[in-house]
PDB file of N, CA and C in Angstrom:
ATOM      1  N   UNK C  20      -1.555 -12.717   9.137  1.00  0.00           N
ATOM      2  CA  UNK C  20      -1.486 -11.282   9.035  1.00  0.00           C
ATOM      3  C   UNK C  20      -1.490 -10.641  10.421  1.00  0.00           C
ATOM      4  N   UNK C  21      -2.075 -11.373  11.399  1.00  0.00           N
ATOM      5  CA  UNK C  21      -2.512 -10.306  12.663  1.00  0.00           C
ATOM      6  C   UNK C  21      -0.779 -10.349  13.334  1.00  0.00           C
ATOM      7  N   UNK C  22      -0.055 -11.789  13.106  1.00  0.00           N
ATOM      8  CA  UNK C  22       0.797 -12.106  13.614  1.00  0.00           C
ATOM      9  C   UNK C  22       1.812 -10.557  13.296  1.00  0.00           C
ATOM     10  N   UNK C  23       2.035 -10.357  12.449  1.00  0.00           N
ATOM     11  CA  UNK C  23       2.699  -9.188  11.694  1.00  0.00           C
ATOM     12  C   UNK C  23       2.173  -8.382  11.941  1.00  0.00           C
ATOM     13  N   UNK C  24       1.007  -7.617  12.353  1.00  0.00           N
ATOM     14  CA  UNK C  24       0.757  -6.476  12.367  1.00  0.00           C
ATOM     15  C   UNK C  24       0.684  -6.403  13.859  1.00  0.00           C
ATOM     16  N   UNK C  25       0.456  -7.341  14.761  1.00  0.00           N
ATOM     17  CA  UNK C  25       0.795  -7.228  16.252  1.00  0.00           C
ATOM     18  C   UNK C  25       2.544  -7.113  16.449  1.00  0.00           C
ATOM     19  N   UNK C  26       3.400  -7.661  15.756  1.00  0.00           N
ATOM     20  CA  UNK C  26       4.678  -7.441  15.633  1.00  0.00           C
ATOM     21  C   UNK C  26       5.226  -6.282  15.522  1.00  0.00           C
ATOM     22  N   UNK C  27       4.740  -5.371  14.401  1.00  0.00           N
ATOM     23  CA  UNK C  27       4.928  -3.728  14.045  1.00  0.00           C
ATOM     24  C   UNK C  27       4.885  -3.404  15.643  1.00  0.00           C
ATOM     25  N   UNK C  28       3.371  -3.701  16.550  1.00  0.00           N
ATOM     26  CA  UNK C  28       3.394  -2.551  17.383  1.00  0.00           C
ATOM     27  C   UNK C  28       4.175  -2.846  18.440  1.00  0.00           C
ATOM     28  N   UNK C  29       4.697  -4.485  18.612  1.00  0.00           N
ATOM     29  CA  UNK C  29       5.629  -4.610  19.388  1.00  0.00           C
ATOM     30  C   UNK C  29       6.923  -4.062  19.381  1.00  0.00           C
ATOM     31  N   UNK C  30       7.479  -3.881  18.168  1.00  0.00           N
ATOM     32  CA  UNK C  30       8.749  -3.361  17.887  1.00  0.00           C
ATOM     33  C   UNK C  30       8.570  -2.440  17.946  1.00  0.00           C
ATOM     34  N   UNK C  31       7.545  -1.333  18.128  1.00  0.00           N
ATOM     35  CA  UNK C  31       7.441   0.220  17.139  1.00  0.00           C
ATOM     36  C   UNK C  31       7.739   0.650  19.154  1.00  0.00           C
ATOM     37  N   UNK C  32       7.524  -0.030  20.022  1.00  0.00           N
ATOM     38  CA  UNK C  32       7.622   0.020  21.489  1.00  0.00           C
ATOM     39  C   UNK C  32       9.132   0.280  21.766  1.00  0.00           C
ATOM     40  N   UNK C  33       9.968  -0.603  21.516  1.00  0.00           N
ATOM     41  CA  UNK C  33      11.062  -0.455  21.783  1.00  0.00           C
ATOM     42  C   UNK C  33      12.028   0.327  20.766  1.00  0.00           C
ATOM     43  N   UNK C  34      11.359   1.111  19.797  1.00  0.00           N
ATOM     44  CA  UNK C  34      12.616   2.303  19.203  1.00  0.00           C
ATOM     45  C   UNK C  34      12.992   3.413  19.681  1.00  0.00           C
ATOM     46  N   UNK C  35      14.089   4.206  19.940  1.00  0.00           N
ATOM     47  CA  UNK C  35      14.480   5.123  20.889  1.00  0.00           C
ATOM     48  C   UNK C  35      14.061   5.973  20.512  1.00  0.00           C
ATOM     49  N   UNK C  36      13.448   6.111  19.780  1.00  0.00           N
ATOM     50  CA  UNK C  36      12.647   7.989  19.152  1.00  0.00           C
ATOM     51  C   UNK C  36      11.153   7.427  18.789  1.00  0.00           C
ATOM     52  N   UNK C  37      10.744   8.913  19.015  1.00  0.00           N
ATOM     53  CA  UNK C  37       9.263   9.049  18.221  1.00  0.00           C
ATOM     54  C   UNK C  37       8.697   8.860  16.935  1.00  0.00           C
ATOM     55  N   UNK C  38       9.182   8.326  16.333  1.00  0.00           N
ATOM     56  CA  UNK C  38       9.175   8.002  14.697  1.00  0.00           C
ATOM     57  C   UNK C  38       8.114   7.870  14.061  1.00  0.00           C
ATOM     58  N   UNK C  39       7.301   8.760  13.548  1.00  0.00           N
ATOM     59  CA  UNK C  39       5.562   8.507  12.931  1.00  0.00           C
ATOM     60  C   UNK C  39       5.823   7.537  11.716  1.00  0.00           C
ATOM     61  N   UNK C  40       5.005   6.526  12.099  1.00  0.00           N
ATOM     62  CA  UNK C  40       4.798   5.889  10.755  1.00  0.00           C
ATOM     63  C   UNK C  40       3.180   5.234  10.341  1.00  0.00           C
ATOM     64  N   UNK C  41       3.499   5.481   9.026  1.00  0.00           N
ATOM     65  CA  UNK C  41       2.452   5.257   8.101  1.00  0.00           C
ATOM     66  C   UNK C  41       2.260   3.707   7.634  1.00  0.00           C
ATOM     67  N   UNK C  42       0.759   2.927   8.111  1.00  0.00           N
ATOM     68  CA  UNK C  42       0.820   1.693   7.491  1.00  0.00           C
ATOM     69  C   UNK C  42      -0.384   2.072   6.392  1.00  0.00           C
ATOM     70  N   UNK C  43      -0.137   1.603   4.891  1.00  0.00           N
ATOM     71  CA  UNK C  43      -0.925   1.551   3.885  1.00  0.00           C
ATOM     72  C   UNK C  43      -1.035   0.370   3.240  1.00  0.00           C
ATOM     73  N   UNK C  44      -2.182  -0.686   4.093  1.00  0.00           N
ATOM     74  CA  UNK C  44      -2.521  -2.088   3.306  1.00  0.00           C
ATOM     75  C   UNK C  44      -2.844  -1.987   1.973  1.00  0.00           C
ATOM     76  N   UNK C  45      -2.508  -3.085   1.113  1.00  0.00           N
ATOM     77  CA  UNK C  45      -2.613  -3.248  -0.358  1.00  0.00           C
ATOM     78  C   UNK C  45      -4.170  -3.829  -0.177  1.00  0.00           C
ATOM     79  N   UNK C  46      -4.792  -3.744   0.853  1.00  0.00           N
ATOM     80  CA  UNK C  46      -6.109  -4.366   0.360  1.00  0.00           C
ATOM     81  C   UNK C  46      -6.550  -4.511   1.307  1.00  0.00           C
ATOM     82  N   UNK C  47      -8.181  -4.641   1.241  1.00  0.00           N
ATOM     83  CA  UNK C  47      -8.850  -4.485   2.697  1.00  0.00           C
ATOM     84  C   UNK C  47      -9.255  -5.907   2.915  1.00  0.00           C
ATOM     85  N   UNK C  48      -9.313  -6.250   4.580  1.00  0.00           N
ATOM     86  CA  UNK C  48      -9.853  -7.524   4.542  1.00  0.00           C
ATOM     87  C   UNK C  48     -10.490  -7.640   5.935  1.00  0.00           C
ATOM     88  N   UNK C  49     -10.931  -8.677   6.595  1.00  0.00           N
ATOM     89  CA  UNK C  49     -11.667  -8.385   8.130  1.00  0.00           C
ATOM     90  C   UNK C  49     -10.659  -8.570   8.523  1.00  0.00           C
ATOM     91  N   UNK C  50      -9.807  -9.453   8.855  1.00  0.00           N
ATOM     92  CA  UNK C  50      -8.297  -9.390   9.745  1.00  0.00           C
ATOM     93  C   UNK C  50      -7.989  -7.653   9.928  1.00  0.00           C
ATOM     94  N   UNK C  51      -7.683  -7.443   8.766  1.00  0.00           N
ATOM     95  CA  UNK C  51      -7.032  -5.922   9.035  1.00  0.00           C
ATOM     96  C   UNK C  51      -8.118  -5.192   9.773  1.00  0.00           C
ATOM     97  N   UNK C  52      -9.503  -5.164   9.216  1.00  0.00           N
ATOM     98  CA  UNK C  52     -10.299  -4.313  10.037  1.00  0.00           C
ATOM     99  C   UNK C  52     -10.386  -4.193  11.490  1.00  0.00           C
ATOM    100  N   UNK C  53     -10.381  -5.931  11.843  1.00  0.00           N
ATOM    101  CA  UNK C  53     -10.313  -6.219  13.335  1.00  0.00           C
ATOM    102  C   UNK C  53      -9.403  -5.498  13.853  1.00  0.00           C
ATOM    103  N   UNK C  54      -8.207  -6.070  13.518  1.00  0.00           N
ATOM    104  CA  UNK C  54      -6.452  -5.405  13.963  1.00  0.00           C
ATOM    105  C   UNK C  54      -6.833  -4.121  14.068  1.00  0.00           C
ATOM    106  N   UNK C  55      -7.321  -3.052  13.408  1.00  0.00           N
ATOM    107  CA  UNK C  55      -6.922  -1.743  13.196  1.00  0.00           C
ATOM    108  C   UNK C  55      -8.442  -1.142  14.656  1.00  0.00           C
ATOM    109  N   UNK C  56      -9.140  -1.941  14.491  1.00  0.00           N
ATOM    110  CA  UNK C  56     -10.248  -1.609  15.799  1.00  0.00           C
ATOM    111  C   UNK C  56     -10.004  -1.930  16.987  1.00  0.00           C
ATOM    112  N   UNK C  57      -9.168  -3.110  16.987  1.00  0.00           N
ATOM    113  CA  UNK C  57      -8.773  -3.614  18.438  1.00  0.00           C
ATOM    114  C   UNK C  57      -7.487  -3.132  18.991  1.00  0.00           C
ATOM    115  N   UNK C  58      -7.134  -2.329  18.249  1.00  0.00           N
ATOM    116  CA  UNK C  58      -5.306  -1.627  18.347  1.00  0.00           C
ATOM    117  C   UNK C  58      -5.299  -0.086  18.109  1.00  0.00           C
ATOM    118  N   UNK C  59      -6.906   0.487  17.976  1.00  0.00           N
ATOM    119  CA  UNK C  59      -6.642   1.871  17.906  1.00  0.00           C
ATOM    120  C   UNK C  59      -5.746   3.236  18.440  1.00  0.00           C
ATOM    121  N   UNK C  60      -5.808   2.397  19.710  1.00  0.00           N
ATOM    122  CA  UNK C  60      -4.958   3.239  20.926  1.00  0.00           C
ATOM    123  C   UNK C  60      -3.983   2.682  20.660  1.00  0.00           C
ATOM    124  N   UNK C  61      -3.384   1.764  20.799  1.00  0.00           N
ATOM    125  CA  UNK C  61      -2.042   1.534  21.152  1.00  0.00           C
ATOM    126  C   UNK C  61      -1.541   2.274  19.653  1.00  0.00           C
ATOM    127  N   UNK C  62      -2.308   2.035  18.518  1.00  0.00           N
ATOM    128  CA  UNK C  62      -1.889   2.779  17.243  1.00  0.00           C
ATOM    129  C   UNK C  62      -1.483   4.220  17.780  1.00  0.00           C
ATOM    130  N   UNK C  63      -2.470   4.769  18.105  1.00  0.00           N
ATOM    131  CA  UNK C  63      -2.236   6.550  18.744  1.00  0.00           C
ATOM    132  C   UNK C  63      -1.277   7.009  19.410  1.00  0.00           C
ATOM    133  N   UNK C  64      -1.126   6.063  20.418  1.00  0.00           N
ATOM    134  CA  UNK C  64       0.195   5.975  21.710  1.00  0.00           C
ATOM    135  C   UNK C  64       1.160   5.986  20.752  1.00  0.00           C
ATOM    136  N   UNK C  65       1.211   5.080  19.924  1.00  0.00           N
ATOM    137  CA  UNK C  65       2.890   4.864  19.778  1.00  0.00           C
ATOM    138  C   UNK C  65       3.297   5.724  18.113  1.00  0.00           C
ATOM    139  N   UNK C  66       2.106   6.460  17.546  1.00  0.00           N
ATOM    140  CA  UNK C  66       2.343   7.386  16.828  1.00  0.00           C
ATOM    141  C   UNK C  66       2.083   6.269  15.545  1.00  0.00           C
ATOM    142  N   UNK C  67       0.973   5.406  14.758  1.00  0.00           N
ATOM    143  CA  UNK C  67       1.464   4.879  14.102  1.00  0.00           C
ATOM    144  C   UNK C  67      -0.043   5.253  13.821  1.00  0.00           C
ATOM    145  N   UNK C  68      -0.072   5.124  12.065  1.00  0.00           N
ATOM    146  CA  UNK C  68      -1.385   5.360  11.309  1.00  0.00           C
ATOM    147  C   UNK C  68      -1.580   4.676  10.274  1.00  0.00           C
ATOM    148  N   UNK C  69      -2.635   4.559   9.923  1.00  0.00           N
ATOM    149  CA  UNK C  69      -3.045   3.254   9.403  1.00  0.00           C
ATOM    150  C   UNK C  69      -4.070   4.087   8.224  1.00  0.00           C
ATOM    151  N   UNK C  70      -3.522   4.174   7.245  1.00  0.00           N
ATOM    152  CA  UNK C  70      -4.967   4.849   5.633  1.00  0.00           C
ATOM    153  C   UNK C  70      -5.590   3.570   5.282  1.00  0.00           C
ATOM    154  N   UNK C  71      -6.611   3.903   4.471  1.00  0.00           N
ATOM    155  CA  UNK C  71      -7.332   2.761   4.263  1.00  0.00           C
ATOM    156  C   UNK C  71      -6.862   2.517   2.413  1.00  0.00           C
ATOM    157  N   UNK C  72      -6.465   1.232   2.992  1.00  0.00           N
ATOM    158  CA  UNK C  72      -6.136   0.248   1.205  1.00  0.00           C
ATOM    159  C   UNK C  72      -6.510   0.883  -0.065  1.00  0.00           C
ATOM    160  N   UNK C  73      -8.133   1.963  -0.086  1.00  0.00           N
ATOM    161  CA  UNK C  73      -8.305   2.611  -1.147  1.00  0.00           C
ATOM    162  C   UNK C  73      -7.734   3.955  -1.261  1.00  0.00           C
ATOM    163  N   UNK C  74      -6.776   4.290  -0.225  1.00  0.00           N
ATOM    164  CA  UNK C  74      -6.135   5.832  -0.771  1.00  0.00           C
ATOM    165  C   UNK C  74      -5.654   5.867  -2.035  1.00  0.00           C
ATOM    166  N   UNK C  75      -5.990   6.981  -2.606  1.00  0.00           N
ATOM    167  CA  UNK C  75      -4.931   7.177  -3.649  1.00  0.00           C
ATOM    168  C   UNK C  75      -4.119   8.534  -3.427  1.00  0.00           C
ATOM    169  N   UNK C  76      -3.151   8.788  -4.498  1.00  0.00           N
ATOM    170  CA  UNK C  76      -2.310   9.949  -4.604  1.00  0.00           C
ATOM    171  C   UNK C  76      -2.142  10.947  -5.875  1.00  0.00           C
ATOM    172  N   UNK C  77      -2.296  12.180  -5.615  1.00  0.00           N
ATOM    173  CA  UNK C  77      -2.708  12.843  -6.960  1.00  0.00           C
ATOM    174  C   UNK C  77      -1.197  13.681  -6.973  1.00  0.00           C
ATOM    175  N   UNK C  78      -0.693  13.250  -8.283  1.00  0.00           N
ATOM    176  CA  UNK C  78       0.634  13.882  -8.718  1.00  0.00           C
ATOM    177  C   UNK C  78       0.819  14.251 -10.012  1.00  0.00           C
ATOM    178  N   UNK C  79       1.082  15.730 -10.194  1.00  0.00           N
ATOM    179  CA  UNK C  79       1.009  16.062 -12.046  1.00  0.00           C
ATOM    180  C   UNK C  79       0.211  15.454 -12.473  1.00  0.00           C
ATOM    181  N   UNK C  80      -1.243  15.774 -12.103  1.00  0.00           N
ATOM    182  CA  UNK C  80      -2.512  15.337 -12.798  1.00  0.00           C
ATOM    183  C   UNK C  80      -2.619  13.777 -13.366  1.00  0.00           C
ATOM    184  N   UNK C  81      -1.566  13.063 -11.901  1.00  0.00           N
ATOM    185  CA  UNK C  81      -1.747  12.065 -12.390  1.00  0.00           C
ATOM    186  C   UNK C  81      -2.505  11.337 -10.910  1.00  0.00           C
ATOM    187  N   UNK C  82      -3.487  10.200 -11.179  1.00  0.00           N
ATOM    188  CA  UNK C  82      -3.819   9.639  -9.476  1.00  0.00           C
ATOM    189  C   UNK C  82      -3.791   8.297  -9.822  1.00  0.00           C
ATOM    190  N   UNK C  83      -3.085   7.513  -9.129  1.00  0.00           N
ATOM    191  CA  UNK C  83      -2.676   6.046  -8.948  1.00  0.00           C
ATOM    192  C   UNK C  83      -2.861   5.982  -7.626  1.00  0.00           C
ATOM    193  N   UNK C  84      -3.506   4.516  -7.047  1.00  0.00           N
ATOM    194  CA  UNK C  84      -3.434   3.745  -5.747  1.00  0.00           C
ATOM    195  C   UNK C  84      -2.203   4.305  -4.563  1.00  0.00           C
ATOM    196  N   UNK C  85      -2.164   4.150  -3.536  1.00  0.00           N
ATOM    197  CA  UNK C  85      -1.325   4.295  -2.354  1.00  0.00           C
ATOM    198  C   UNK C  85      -0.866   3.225  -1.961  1.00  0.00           C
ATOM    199  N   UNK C  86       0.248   3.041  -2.570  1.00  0.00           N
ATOM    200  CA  UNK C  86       0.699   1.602  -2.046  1.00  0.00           C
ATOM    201  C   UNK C  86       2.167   1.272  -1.920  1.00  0.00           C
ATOM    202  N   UNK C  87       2.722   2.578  -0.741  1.00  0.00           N
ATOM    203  CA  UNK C  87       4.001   2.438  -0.267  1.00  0.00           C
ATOM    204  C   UNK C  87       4.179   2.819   1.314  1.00  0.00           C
ATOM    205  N   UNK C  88       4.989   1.807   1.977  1.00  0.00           N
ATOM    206  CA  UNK C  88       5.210   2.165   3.296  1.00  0.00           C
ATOM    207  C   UNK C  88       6.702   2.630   3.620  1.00  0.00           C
ATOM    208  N   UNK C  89       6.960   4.144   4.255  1.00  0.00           N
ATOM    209  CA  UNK C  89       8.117   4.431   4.160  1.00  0.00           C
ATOM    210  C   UNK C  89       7.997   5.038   5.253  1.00  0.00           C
ATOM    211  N   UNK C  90       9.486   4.241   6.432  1.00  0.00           N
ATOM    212  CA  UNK C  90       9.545   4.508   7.396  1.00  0.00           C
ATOM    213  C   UNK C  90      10.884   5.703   7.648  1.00  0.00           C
TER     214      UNK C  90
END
């Protein structure tokens, strides 16, 4: 997992625009926690945010889990 999520911020370096993006893990685990503590800044710098696995979303009185990443 860290392999991939150190990858995002490598690539998210070399795109020609400012592009905010949203990461929403399907689940919490210490890997991710680590990753997301040891990468805070570079998260900030490069415009990238990270919700936590239990978001949900409230739509027409309806609320289901958060569990889409759309760049």
């Amino acid at each position: 997992m860290r392999q991939t999520l150190d990858a995002l911020l490598d690539a998210k370096i070399s795109w020609p625009d400012t592009m905010q993006v949203t990461l929403i893990p399907t689940f919490e685990s210490v890997p991710m926690q680590e990753w997301y503590q040891q990468t805070l800044e570079k998260q900030k710098e490069l415009g990238i945010t990270v919700l936590g696995s239990n978001s949900t979303v409230a739509m027409q009185d309806e609320t289901f889990p958060a569990c889409k990443i759309e760049f």
